[in-house]
Coordinates of N, CA, C and O in Angstrom, one line a residue:
M3 N 1.0 -1.2 0.1 CA -0.1 0.0 0.0 C 1.0 1.4 0.0 O 1.9 1.3 0.7
N4 N 0.6 2.2 -0.6 CA 1.3 3.4 -0.6 C 0.8 4.3 0.4 O -0.3 4.6 0.5
C5 N 1.7 5.3 0.7 CA 1.4 6.0 1.6 C 1.6 7.7 1.3 O 2.7 7.8 0.8
E6 N 0.7 8.2 0.9 CA 0.7 9.4 0.4 C 1.1 10.5 1.6 O 0.6 10.3 2.5
V7 N 1.9 11.4 1.0 CA 2.5 12.4 2.1 C 2.1 13.8 1.7 O 2.4 14.2 0.5
C8 N 1.8 14.5 2.7 CA 1.4 15.8 2.3 C 2.1 16.9 3.0 O 1.9 16.8 4.4
Q9 N 3.2 17.6 2.6 CA 3.8 18.4 3.5 C 3.4 20.0 3.4 O 3.3 20.6 2.2
L10 N 2.4 20.3 4.5 CA 2.1 21.6 4.3 C 3.2 22.9 4.6 O 4.1 22.8 5.1
K11 N 2.9 23.7 3.8 CA 3.4 24.9 3.9 C 3.9 25.5 5.3 O 2.9 25.3 6.3
E12 N 5.1 25.7 5.5 CA 5.6 26.1 7.1 C 4.8 27.6 7.3 O 4.6 28.4 6.6
L13 N 4.3 27.5 8.5 CA 3.9 28.7 9.0 C 4.6 29.5 10.3 O 5.1 28.3 11.0
E14 N 4.7 30.7 10.1 CA 5.5 31.5 11.1 C 4.8 32.0 12.3 O 3.8 32.8 11.9
V15 N 4.6 31.3 13.5 CA 3.6 31.9 14.4 C 4.3 32.1 15.9 O 5.3 31.6 15.9
E16 N 3.7 33.0 16.4 CA 3.9 33.5 17.8 C 3.4 32.3 18.8 O 2.6 31.5 18.5
H17 N 4.1 32.3 20.0 CA 3.5 31.3 20.8 C 2.4 31.4 21.1 O 1.6 30.1 21.3
F18 N 1.6 32.4 21.5 CA 0.3 32.8 21.7 C -0.5 32.3 20.4 O -2.1 31.9 20.6
E19 N -0.3 32.1 19.3 CA -1.0 31.7 18.2 C -1.1 30.3 17.8 O -1.9 29.6 17.1
I20 N -0.3 29.4 18.5 CA -0.2 27.8 18.3 C -1.2 27.0 18.5 O -1.7 26.4 17.5
R21 N -1.8 27.3 19.7 CA -3.2 26.4 19.9 C -4.2 26.6 18.8 O -4.6 25.7 18.2
E22 N -4.4 27.9 18.4 CA -5.4 28.2 17.6 C -4.9 27.5 16.0 O -5.9 27.0 15.4
V23 N -4.0 27.8 15.7 CA -3.6 27.3 14.4 C -3.5 25.7 14.1 O -4.0 25.3 13.4
L24 N -3.1 25.1 15.5 CA -3.1 23.7 15.2 C -4.3 23.2 15.4 O -4.7 22.1 14.5
R25 N -5.3 23.8 16.0 CA -6.8 23.4 16.0 C -7.3 23.2 14.5 O -8.0 22.2 14.3
C26 N -7.2 24.3 14.0 CA -7.8 24.7 12.9 C -7.1 23.7 11.7 O -8.0 23.0 11.2
I27 N -5.8 23.5 11.7 CA -5.1 22.4 10.8 C -5.6 21.1 11.1 O -6.0 20.3 10.1
L28 N -5.4 20.7 12.3 CA -5.8 19.3 12.6 C -7.1 18.9 12.4 O -7.5 17.9 11.8
H29 N -8.1 19.6 12.9 CA -9.3 19.4 12.7 C -9.8 19.4 11.3 O -10.7 18.7 11.0
T30 N -9.3 20.3 10.6 CA -9.6 20.5 9.2 C -9.2 19.0 8.4 O -10.0 18.4 7.8
I31 N -8.1 18.7 8.6 CA -7.9 17.5 8.0 C -8.5 16.3 8.6 O -8.9 15.6 7.8
V32 N -8.8 16.2 9.7 CA -9.6 15.1 10.6 C -10.9 15.1 9.7 O -11.9 14.2 9.5
F33 N -11.7 16.2 9.8 CA -13.0 16.4 9.1 C -13.1 16.1 7.8 O -14.0 15.1 7.5
H34 N -12.0 16.2 7.0 CA -12.1 15.9 5.6 C -11.5 14.3 5.2 O -11.8 13.7 4.2
R35 N -11.2 13.6 6.4 CA -11.1 12.2 6.4 C -11.9 11.5 7.0 O -11.8 10.1 7.2
A36 N -13.0 12.2 7.9 CA -13.9 11.3 8.4 C -15.0 10.6 7.7 O -15.0 10.9 6.5
L37 N -15.3 9.3 8.1 CA -16.0 8.3 7.1 C -17.4 8.3 7.2 O -18.2 8.2 6.3
G38 N -17.8 8.4 8.6 CA -19.2 8.3 8.9 C -19.9 9.3 9.1 O -19.8 10.5 8.6
L39 N -21.1 9.2 9.8 CA -22.0 10.2 10.2 C -21.2 11.0 11.2 O -20.9 10.7 12.1
V40 N -21.1 12.4 10.8 CA -20.5 13.3 11.9 C -21.5 14.4 12.3 O -22.1 14.7 11.4
R41 N -21.3 15.6 13.3 CA -22.1 16.3 13.4 C -21.0 17.7 13.2 O -20.5 18.1 14.2
P42 N -21.1 18.2 11.9 CA -20.3 19.2 11.7 C -20.5 20.4 12.7 O -21.6 20.8 12.9
K43 N -19.4 21.0 13.2 CA -19.5 22.1 14.0 C -18.6 23.3 13.5 O -17.2 22.9 13.7
D44 N -19.2 24.4 13.0 CA -18.3 25.5 12.9 C -17.7 26.1 13.9 O -18.3 26.1 14.9
V45 N -16.3 26.5 13.7 CA -15.6 26.8 14.6 C -15.1 28.5 14.4 O -14.2 28.7 13.3
D46 N -15.4 29.5 14.8 CA -14.6 31.2 14.6 C -13.1 30.8 15.2 O -13.3 30.7 16.7
L47 N -12.1 31.1 14.5 CA -10.8 31.5 15.2 C -11.1 32.9 16.1 O -11.7 33.9 15.3
E48 N -10.2 33.1 17.2 CA -10.4 34.3 18.0 C -9.4 35.3 17.4 O -9.7 36.6 17.2
L49 N -8.2 34.6 16.9 CA -7.2 35.4 16.2 C -7.3 35.8 15.1 O -6.5 36.9 14.6
F50 N -7.8 35.2 14.2 CA -8.2 35.4 13.0 C -9.6 35.5 12.1 O -10.1 34.9 12.9
E51 N -9.6 35.8 11.1 CA -11.0 36.0 10.5 C -11.1 34.9 9.6 O -11.2 34.7 8.4
I52 N -11.2 33.7 10.5 CA -11.1 32.2 9.7 C -12.1 31.4 10.5 O -12.2 31.4 11.8
T53 N -12.9 30.6 9.9 CA -14.0 29.6 10.3 C -13.6 28.1 9.8 O -13.3 28.2 8.4
Y54 N -13.4 27.3 10.4 CA -13.3 25.8 10.3 C -14.4 25.2 10.7 O -15.0 25.7 11.3
V55 N -14.1 23.6 10.1 CA -15.1 22.9 10.6 C -14.6 21.6 11.3 O -13.5 21.1 11.1
Q56 N -15.0 21.3 12.6 CA -14.8 20.4 13.3 C -16.0 19.0 13.3 O -17.0 19.4 12.7
C57 N -15.6 17.7 13.6 CA -16.1 16.7 13.5 C -17.7 16.8 14.6 O -18.6 16.0 14.4
G58 N -17.4 17.6 15.6 CA -18.4 17.8 16.6 C -18.1 16.4 17.7 O -19.2 15.9 18.2
D59 N -17.2 15.9 17.8 CA -16.9 14.6 18.7 C -15.9 15.0 19.7 O -14.9 15.4 19.7
V60 N -16.5 15.0 21.1 CA -15.9 15.6 22.2 C -14.6 15.0 22.4 O -13.3 15.5 22.6
E61 N -14.6 13.5 22.3 CA -13.4 12.5 22.4 C -12.3 13.0 21.8 O -10.9 13.2 21.8
L62 N -12.7 13.2 20.3 CA -11.4 13.6 19.4 C -11.0 15.1 19.7 O -9.8 15.1 19.5
E63 N -12.1 15.9 19.9 CA -11.4 17.5 20.3 C -10.2 17.1 21.4 O -9.4 18.0 21.8
K64 N -10.6 16.3 22.5 CA -9.8 15.9 23.7 C -8.4 15.4 23.4 O -7.4 15.9 23.8
K65 N -8.3 14.6 22.3 CA -7.3 14.0 21.9 C -6.3 15.0 21.3 O -5.0 15.1 21.4
I66 N -6.9 15.7 20.4 CA -6.3 16.6 19.7 C -5.6 17.9 20.5 O -4.5 18.1 20.3
D67 N -6.4 18.2 21.6 CA -6.1 19.1 22.6 C -4.9 18.8 23.1 O -3.9 19.6 23.7
E68 N -4.7 17.4 23.7 CA -3.8 17.0 24.3 C -2.6 17.0 23.7 O -1.5 17.3 24.2
K69 N -2.5 16.6 22.4 CA -1.3 16.7 21.5 C -0.9 18.3 21.3 O 0.3 18.2 21.4
I70 N -1.7 18.9 21.3 CA -1.5 20.3 21.2 C -0.8 20.9 22.6 O 0.3 21.5 22.6
D71 N -1.1 20.8 23.7 CA -0.6 20.8 24.8 C 0.8 20.3 25.2 O 1.9 20.9 25.7
H72 N 0.9 18.9 24.4 CA 2.4 18.4 24.4 C 3.4 19.3 23.3 O 4.4 19.6 24.1
F73 N 2.5 19.6 22.4 CA 3.7 20.3 21.5 C 3.9 21.8 22.2 O 5.1 22.3 22.1
I74 N 3.2 22.3 22.6 CA 3.3 23.7 23.6 C 4.3 23.7 24.3 O 5.1 24.4 24.7
S75 N 4.2 22.5 25.3 CA 5.4 22.3 26.2 C 7.1 22.0 25.7 O 7.5 22.8 26.0
W76 N 6.8 21.5 24.6 CA 8.0 21.2 23.9 C 8.7 22.5 23.2 O 9.7 22.7 23.5
V77 N 7.8 23.4 22.7 CA 8.4 24.7 22.3 C 8.8 25.7 23.3 O 9.7 26.3 23.3
E78 N 8.2 25.3 24.5 CA 8.8 26.3 25.7 C 9.9 26.0 26.3 O 10.7 26.5 26.6
K79 N 10.3 24.5 26.0 CA 11.5 23.8 26.4 C 12.7 24.1 25.3 O 13.7 24.1 25.3
H80 N 12.0 24.5 23.8 CA 13.0 24.8 22.6 C 12.5 25.8 21.9 O 12.0 26.0 20.9
P81 N 12.6 27.0 22.6 CA 12.3 28.3 22.2 C 12.9 28.5 20.6 O 14.1 28.3 20.4
N82 N 12.4 29.3 19.8 CA 12.9 29.8 18.6 C 13.3 28.5 17.6 O 14.6 28.6 17.0
K83 N 12.6 27.7 17.8 CA 13.0 26.3 16.8 C 12.0 25.9 15.8 O 10.9 26.2 16.1
K84 N 12.3 25.4 14.7 CA 11.5 25.1 13.6 C 11.0 23.6 14.3 O 11.7 22.8 14.7
S85 N 10.0 23.1 13.9 CA 9.3 22.0 14.2 C 8.2 21.4 13.5 O 7.6 22.1 12.5
Q86 N 7.9 20.2 13.5 CA 7.1 19.7 12.5 C 6.3 18.3 13.4 O 6.6 17.6 14.2
I87 N 4.9 18.7 13.3 CA 4.0 17.9 13.7 C 3.5 16.6 12.5 O 3.1 17.4 11.5
C88 N 3.4 15.6 12.9 CA 2.7 14.7 11.8 C 1.5 14.0 12.3 O 1.5 13.3 13.3
L89 N 0.5 14.1 11.5 CA -0.7 13.5 11.6 C -0.9 12.2 10.6 O -0.9 12.6 9.6
S90 N -0.9 11.2 11.0 CA -0.8 9.7 10.1 C -2.2 9.1 10.4 O -2.5 9.0 11.1
F91 N -2.7 8.8 9.3 CA -3.9 7.8 9.0 C -3.5 6.2 8.9 O -2.4 6.3 8.0
Y92 N -3.9 5.3 9.4 CA -3.3 3.9 9.3 C -4.5 3.0 9.3 O -5.6 3.3 9.9
E93 N -4.2 2.0 8.7 CA -5.1 0.7 9.1 C -4.5 -0.4 9.8 O -3.1 -0.5 9.9
V94 N -5.1 -0.9 10.6 CA -4.5 -2.2 11.5 C -4.8 -3.5 10.7 O -5.8 -3.9 10.4
K95 N -3.8 -4.3 10.5 CA -3.6 -5.6 9.9 C -3.2 -6.6 10.9 O -2.1 -6.2 11.7
S96 N -3.7 -7.7 10.9 CA -3.0 -8.8 11.5 C -1.7 -9.4 10.9 O -1.8 -9.7 9.7
K97 N -0.6 -9.5 11.4 CA 0.4 -10.3 10.9 C 0.3 -11.8 10.8 O -0.7 -12.2 11.5
Q98 N 0.9 -12.5 10.2 CA 0.8 -13.9 10.1 C 1.1 -14.2 11.6 O 1.9 -14.2 12.0
P99 N 0.1 -15.1 11.8 CA 0.3 -15.7 13.2 C 1.4 -16.7 13.4 O 1.5 -17.6 12.3
S100 N 2.1 -16.8 14.3 CA 3.1 -17.7 14.7 C 2.6 -18.7 15.8 O 1.7 -18.4 16.7
W101 N 3.5 -19.4 16.3 CA 3.2 -20.1 17.2 C 2.8 -19.6 18.7 O 2.1 -19.8 19.3
F102 N 3.6 -18.4 18.8 CA 3.5 -17.7 20.2 C 2.9 -16.4 20.1 O 2.6 -15.6 21.1
T103 N 2.5 -15.8 18.9 CA 2.3 -14.5 18.7 C 1.1 -14.1 17.6 O 1.0 -15.2 16.8
N104 N 0.1 -13.3 18.0 CA -0.8 -12.9 17.3 C -0.7 -11.4 17.3 O -1.7 -10.9 17.8
K105 N 0.2 -11.0 16.4 CA 0.5 -9.5 16.2 C -0.2 -8.8 15.5 O -0.8 -9.3 14.3
T106 N -0.4 -7.4 15.7 CA -1.0 -6.6 14.5 C 0.1 -5.4 13.9 O 0.9 -5.2 14.9
E107 N -0.3 -5.0 12.8 CA 0.7 -3.8 12.4 C -0.2 -2.9 11.8 O -0.8 -2.8 11.4
R108 N 0.5 -1.6 12.0 CA 0.2 -0.3 11.4 C 0.5 -0.5 9.9 O 1.6 -0.2 9.8
L109 N -0.4 0.0 8.9 CA 0.0 0.1 7.4 C -0.3 1.5 7.4 O -1.7 2.0 7.3
Y110 N 0.4 2.6 7.4 CA 0.1 3.9 7.3 C -0.3 4.4 5.7 O 0.7 3.9 4.7
W111 N -1.2 4.6 5.5 CA -1.8 5.2 4.1 C -1.6 6.7 3.9 O -1.7 7.0 2.7
E112 N -1.7 7.3 4.9 CA -1.7 9.1 4.8 C -0.8 9.5 5.8 O -1.0 9.3 7.3
Q113 N 0.1 10.6 5.6 CA 0.6 11.7 6.6 C 0.4 12.8 6.0 O 1.0 13.2 5.0
W114 N 0.5 13.8 7.0 CA 0.3 15.2 6.9 C 1.4 15.9 7.9 O 1.3 15.7 9.1
Y115 N 2.4 16.4 7.2 CA 3.2 17.1 7.9 C 2.9 18.6 8.0 O 3.1 19.3 7.4
I116 N 2.8 19.1 9.5 CA 2.3 20.4 9.8 C 4.0 21.1 9.9 O 4.5 20.6 11.2
N117 N 4.2 22.0 9.6 CA 5.5 22.8 9.8 C 5.2 24.0 10.1 O 5.0 24.9 9.6
L118 N 5.8 24.3 11.5 CA 5.6 25.4 12.3 C 7.3 26.0 12.8 O 7.9 25.5 12.9
N119 N 7.1 27.4 12.4 CA 8.3 28.0 13.0 C 7.7 29.0 14.0 O 7.2 30.1 13.6
V120 N 8.1 28.4 15.2 CA 7.4 29.2 16.4 C 8.7 30.5 16.8 O 9.8 30.2 17.1
T121 N 8.5 31.6 16.6 CA 9.2 32.7 17.1 C 8.9 33.7 18.0 O 7.4 33.4 18.5
Q122 N 9.6 34.6 18.5 CA 9.4 35.3 19.5 C 9.8 37.0 19.0 O 10.9 37.1 18.8
H123 N 8.7 37.7 18.7 CA 8.7 38.9 18.2 C 9.1 40.1 19.6 O 8.3 39.8 20.4
P124 N 9.9 40.8 19.3 CA 9.9 41.7 20.4 C 8.9 42.7 20.8 O 8.0 42.8 19.5
K125 N 8.5 43.1 21.9 CA 7.2 43.5 22.3 C 7.1 45.1 21.6 O 6.3 45.6 21.0
H126 N 8.3 45.8 21.4 CA 8.4 47.3 21.2 C 9.6 47.2 20.2 O 10.7 46.9 20.7
H127 N 9.4 47.8 19.0 CA 10.7 48.3 18.2 C 10.8 49.6 18.1 O 10.0 50.7 18.4
S128 N 12.0 50.0 18.2 CA 12.7 51.3 18.1 C 12.2 51.7 16.6 O 12.3 51.1 15.7
S129 N 11.6 53.3 16.8 CA 11.0 53.9 15.4 C 12.3 54.8 15.1 O 12.0 55.5 14.2
K130 N 13.5 54.6 15.7 CA 14.5 55.6 15.1 C 15.2 55.1 13.9 O 15.6 54.1 13.9
S131 N 15.3 56.0 13.2 CA 15.9 55.6 11.7 C 16.7 56.8 11.4 O 16.2 58.0 11.2
H132 N 17.7 56.7 10.4 CA 18.7 57.7 10.0 C 18.3 58.5 8.8 O 18.4 59.4 8.4
H133 N 17.1 57.8 8.2 CA 16.5 57.9 6.8 C 15.1 58.4 6.9 O 14.8 58.8 5.9
T134 N 14.4 58.8 7.9 CA 13.0 59.2 8.1 C 13.0 60.4 8.9 O 13.9 60.6 10.0
K135 N 12.6 61.5 8.5 CA 12.3 62.6 9.4 C 11.0 62.8 10.1 O 10.7 63.4 11.0
L136 N 10.0 61.9 9.7 CA 8.6 61.5 10.3 C 8.9 61.0 11.6 O 9.4 60.1 11.7
V137 N 8.3 61.6 12.5 CA 8.4 61.0 14.1 C 7.2 60.4 14.2 O 5.7 60.7 13.7
V138 N 7.2 58.8 14.2 CA 6.1 58.1 14.7 C 6.1 57.7 16.0 O 7.0 57.3 16.5
D139 N 4.9 57.6 16.3 CA 4.5 57.1 17.8 C 5.0 55.5 17.9 O 4.4 54.9 17.1
P140 N 5.8 55.2 18.9 CA 6.2 53.9 18.7 C 5.0 52.8 19.1 O 5.2 51.7 18.6
G141 N 4.3 53.3 20.0 CA 3.1 52.5 20.2 C 2.4 52.1 19.0 O 1.8 51.2 18.7
E142 N 2.1 53.1 18.0 CA 1.5 53.1 16.8 C 1.9 52.3 16.0 O 1.4 51.7 15.3
R143 N 3.6 52.7 15.9 CA 4.1 51.6 14.7 C 4.1 50.0 15.3 O 3.9 49.1 14.6
A144 N 4.1 49.8 16.6 CA 4.0 48.5 17.1 C 2.7 47.7 16.9 O 2.5 46.7 16.3
T145 N 1.7 48.6 17.1 CA 0.2 48.0 16.5 C 0.5 47.9 15.2 O -0.4 46.9 14.5
E146 N 0.7 49.0 14.1 CA 0.6 48.5 12.5 C 1.5 47.3 12.4 O 1.2 46.4 11.6
E147 N 2.8 47.1 13.0 CA 3.5 45.8 12.8 C 2.9 44.8 13.0 O 2.9 43.8 12.4
R148 N 1.8 44.7 14.3 CA 1.4 43.7 14.9 C 0.2 43.0 13.7 O -0.1 42.1 13.3
S149 N -0.4 44.2 13.5 CA -1.7 43.6 12.5 C -1.3 43.5 11.2 O -1.8 42.7 10.6
S150 N -0.1 43.9 10.5 CA 0.3 43.6 9.4 C 0.9 42.0 9.5 O 0.8 41.6 8.6
R151 N 1.4 41.8 10.6 CA 2.1 40.5 10.7 C 1.1 39.5 10.7 O 1.0 38.3 10.4
R152 N -0.1 39.7 11.7 CA -1.3 39.0 12.0 C -1.9 38.6 10.6 O -2.5 37.6 10.3
A153 N -2.2 39.8 9.7 CA -2.7 39.6 8.5 C -1.7 38.6 7.5 O -2.3 37.7 7.0
M154 N -0.7 38.7 7.4 CA 0.3 37.6 7.1 C 0.1 36.2 7.2 O 0.0 35.3 6.6
V155 N 0.2 36.2 8.8 CA -0.2 34.7 9.5 C -1.4 34.3 9.0 O -1.5 33.0 8.4
E156 N -2.4 35.1 8.9 CA -4.0 34.8 8.4 C -3.8 34.2 7.0 O -4.6 33.2 6.6
A157 N -3.4 35.1 6.1 CA -3.3 34.6 4.7 C -2.3 33.2 4.6 O -2.7 32.6 3.9
S158 N -1.5 33.2 5.0 CA -0.6 31.8 5.0 C -1.5 30.6 5.8 O -1.2 29.6 5.1
L159 N -2.2 30.9 6.9 CA -3.1 29.7 7.1 C -4.4 29.6 6.2 O -4.5 28.3 6.0
R160 N -4.5 30.5 5.6 CA -5.8 30.1 4.5 C -5.1 29.4 3.4 O -5.8 28.6 3.0
E161 N -3.9 29.9 2.9 CA -3.1 28.9 2.0 C -3.0 27.6 2.3 O -3.2 26.4 1.6
V162 N -2.8 27.3 3.7 CA -2.5 26.0 4.1 C -3.8 25.3 4.1 O -3.9 24.0 3.6
L163 N -5.0 25.8 4.6 CA -6.3 25.3 4.7 C -6.6 24.8 3.1 O -7.4 23.9 3.0
F164 N -6.4 25.7 2.1 CA -6.7 25.6 0.7 C -5.7 24.5 0.3 O -6.2 23.2 -0.6
Q165 N -4.6 24.3 0.8 CA -3.5 23.1 0.4 C -4.3 21.8 0.6 O -4.2 20.8 0.3
I166 N -4.8 21.7 2.2 CA -5.4 20.6 2.7 C -6.5 20.0 1.7 O -6.7 19.0 1.2
I167 N -7.4 21.2 1.4 CA -8.9 20.9 0.7 C -8.3 20.3 -0.7 O -8.9 19.3 -1.2
K168 N -7.5 20.8 -1.2 CA -6.9 20.3 -2.8 C -6.2 18.9 -2.6 O -6.5 18.3 -3.6
F169 N -5.8 18.7 -1.7 CA -5.1 17.2 -1.6 C -6.0 16.4 -1.3 O -6.1 15.3 -1.8
V170 N -6.9 16.6 -0.3 CA -8.0 15.5 -0.1 C -8.9 15.2 -1.3 O -9.5 14.2 -1.5
N171 N -9.1 16.4 -2.4 CA -10.1 16.5 -3.4 C -9.2 15.6 -4.5 O -9.8 14.9 -5.3
E172 N -8.0 15.7 -4.5 CA -7.2 15.1 -5.8 C -6.6 13.6 -5.3 O -6.4 12.7 -6.1
K173 N -6.1 13.5 -4.0 CA -5.6 12.1 -3.6 C -6.5 11.2 -2.7 O -7.0 11.5 -1.8
K174 N -7.4 10.5 -3.6 CA -8.4 9.8 -3.1 C -8.0 8.1 -3.2 O -8.5 7.3 -2.6
D175 N -7.4 7.7 -4.4 CA -7.1 6.4 -4.5 C -6.6 5.5 -3.8 O -6.5 4.2 -3.3
H176 N -5.7 6.2 -2.4 CA -5.2 5.5 -1.7 C -5.7 5.1 -0.4 O -5.4 4.4 0.4
V177 N -6.9 5.8 -0.1 CA -7.7 5.5 0.8 C -8.4 4.2 1.1 O -8.9 3.7 0.0
P178 N -8.4 3.4 2.0 CA -8.4 2.1 2.2 C -9.8 2.1 1.9 O -10.9 2.9 2.7
P179 N -10.7 0.8 1.8 CA -12.1 0.3 2.0 C -12.6 0.8 3.3 O -11.6 0.5 4.5
I180 N -13.7 1.2 3.5 CA -14.6 1.6 4.9 C -15.1 0.4 5.3 O -15.9 -0.3 4.7
S181 N -14.7 0.0 6.7 CA -15.4 -0.8 7.4 C -16.7 -0.1 7.9 O -16.9 0.8 8.5
E182 N -17.6 -1.0 8.2 CA -18.8 -0.7 8.2 C -18.8 -0.4 10.1 O -18.2 -0.8 10.8
G183 N -19.6 0.9 10.1 CA -19.8 1.3 11.6 C -18.5 2.1 11.9 O -18.6 2.8 13.1
V184 N -17.6 2.5 10.8 CA -16.3 3.3 11.7 C -16.6 4.6 11.0 O -17.2 4.8 9.9
I185 N -16.2 5.6 12.1 CA -16.7 7.1 11.7 C -15.0 7.5 11.4 O -15.0 8.4 10.3
Y186 N -14.1 7.1 12.0 CA -12.7 7.7 11.7 C -11.8 6.6 11.7 O -11.9 5.6 12.2
F187 N -11.0 6.7 10.7 CA -9.6 6.0 10.5 C -8.9 6.3 11.7 O -9.1 7.1 12.3
P188 N -8.3 5.0 12.2 CA -7.2 5.1 13.1 C -6.3 6.3 12.7 O -5.9 6.1 11.6
Y189 N -5.9 7.0 13.6 CA -4.7 8.1 13.6 C -3.9 8.2 14.6 O -4.4 7.6 15.7
E190 N -2.4 8.7 14.5 CA -1.9 9.4 15.6 C -0.9 10.6 15.1 O -1.1 11.1 13.9
I191 N -0.9 11.4 16.1 CA -0.3 12.4 16.2 C 1.1 12.5 16.5 O 1.0 12.1 17.9
T192 N 2.0 12.7 15.8 CA 3.6 12.7 16.5 C 4.1 14.2 16.8 O 4.0 14.8 15.8
I193 N 4.7 14.5 17.9 CA 5.0 15.5 17.8 C 6.7 15.5 18.4 O 7.1 14.5 19.0
P194 N 7.5 16.5 18.4 CA 7.9 17.3 17.2 C 9.2 16.7 17.2 O 9.7 16.4 18.0
R195 N 9.8 16.9 15.8 CA 11.0 16.6 15.7 C 11.9 18.1 15.2 O 11.3 18.9 14.5
K196 N 13.0 18.3 15.8 CA 13.4 19.6 15.8 C 14.2 19.7 14.4 O 15.0 18.4 14.1
F197 N 14.5 20.7 13.7 CA 15.6 20.9 12.5 C 16.4 21.6 12.9 O 16.4 22.6 13.7
Q198 N 17.5 21.4 12.1 CA 18.8 22.4 12.6 C 18.9 23.6 11.4 O 18.5 23.8 10.6

């Protein structure tokens, strides 16, 4: 079985944006790979003008939030590092039974790599420049820079969401047959590996 891999565009986010960005991306992927009857739930992001859809499953939300908490803890120990989170879908198959074992194995059929560069931007920037005669209030400039940066992150997040939708619409042949009564394929979220 082939394992399709989707490397999502790298997002540069600040620490306080991690939770919302990851919830949005992970829930979007899981929603698009849900098999059975789900209760779609629209979620509006607080930091960005984006709405995404969750499956409406409390247990699923809890598992995703736990992984995000683990990731945030990792980021706090490794500030200013690029990292990658992997959401993998798999099938469980029984291995050939032997005398003493009856083992199962995971056959991965799709992996999503979420690439984040968590940065820490200074709170205030100096507005002194040798080339400008215009006096700018440092608070006003910082607000403009935050607003501009937020718009860039929002645009990048939208690109990632469109990348997800394009991938799930184009790549379908590798998805295994659906078992009756199954709502979600088994999945795992692995966190993180740091890059140099």
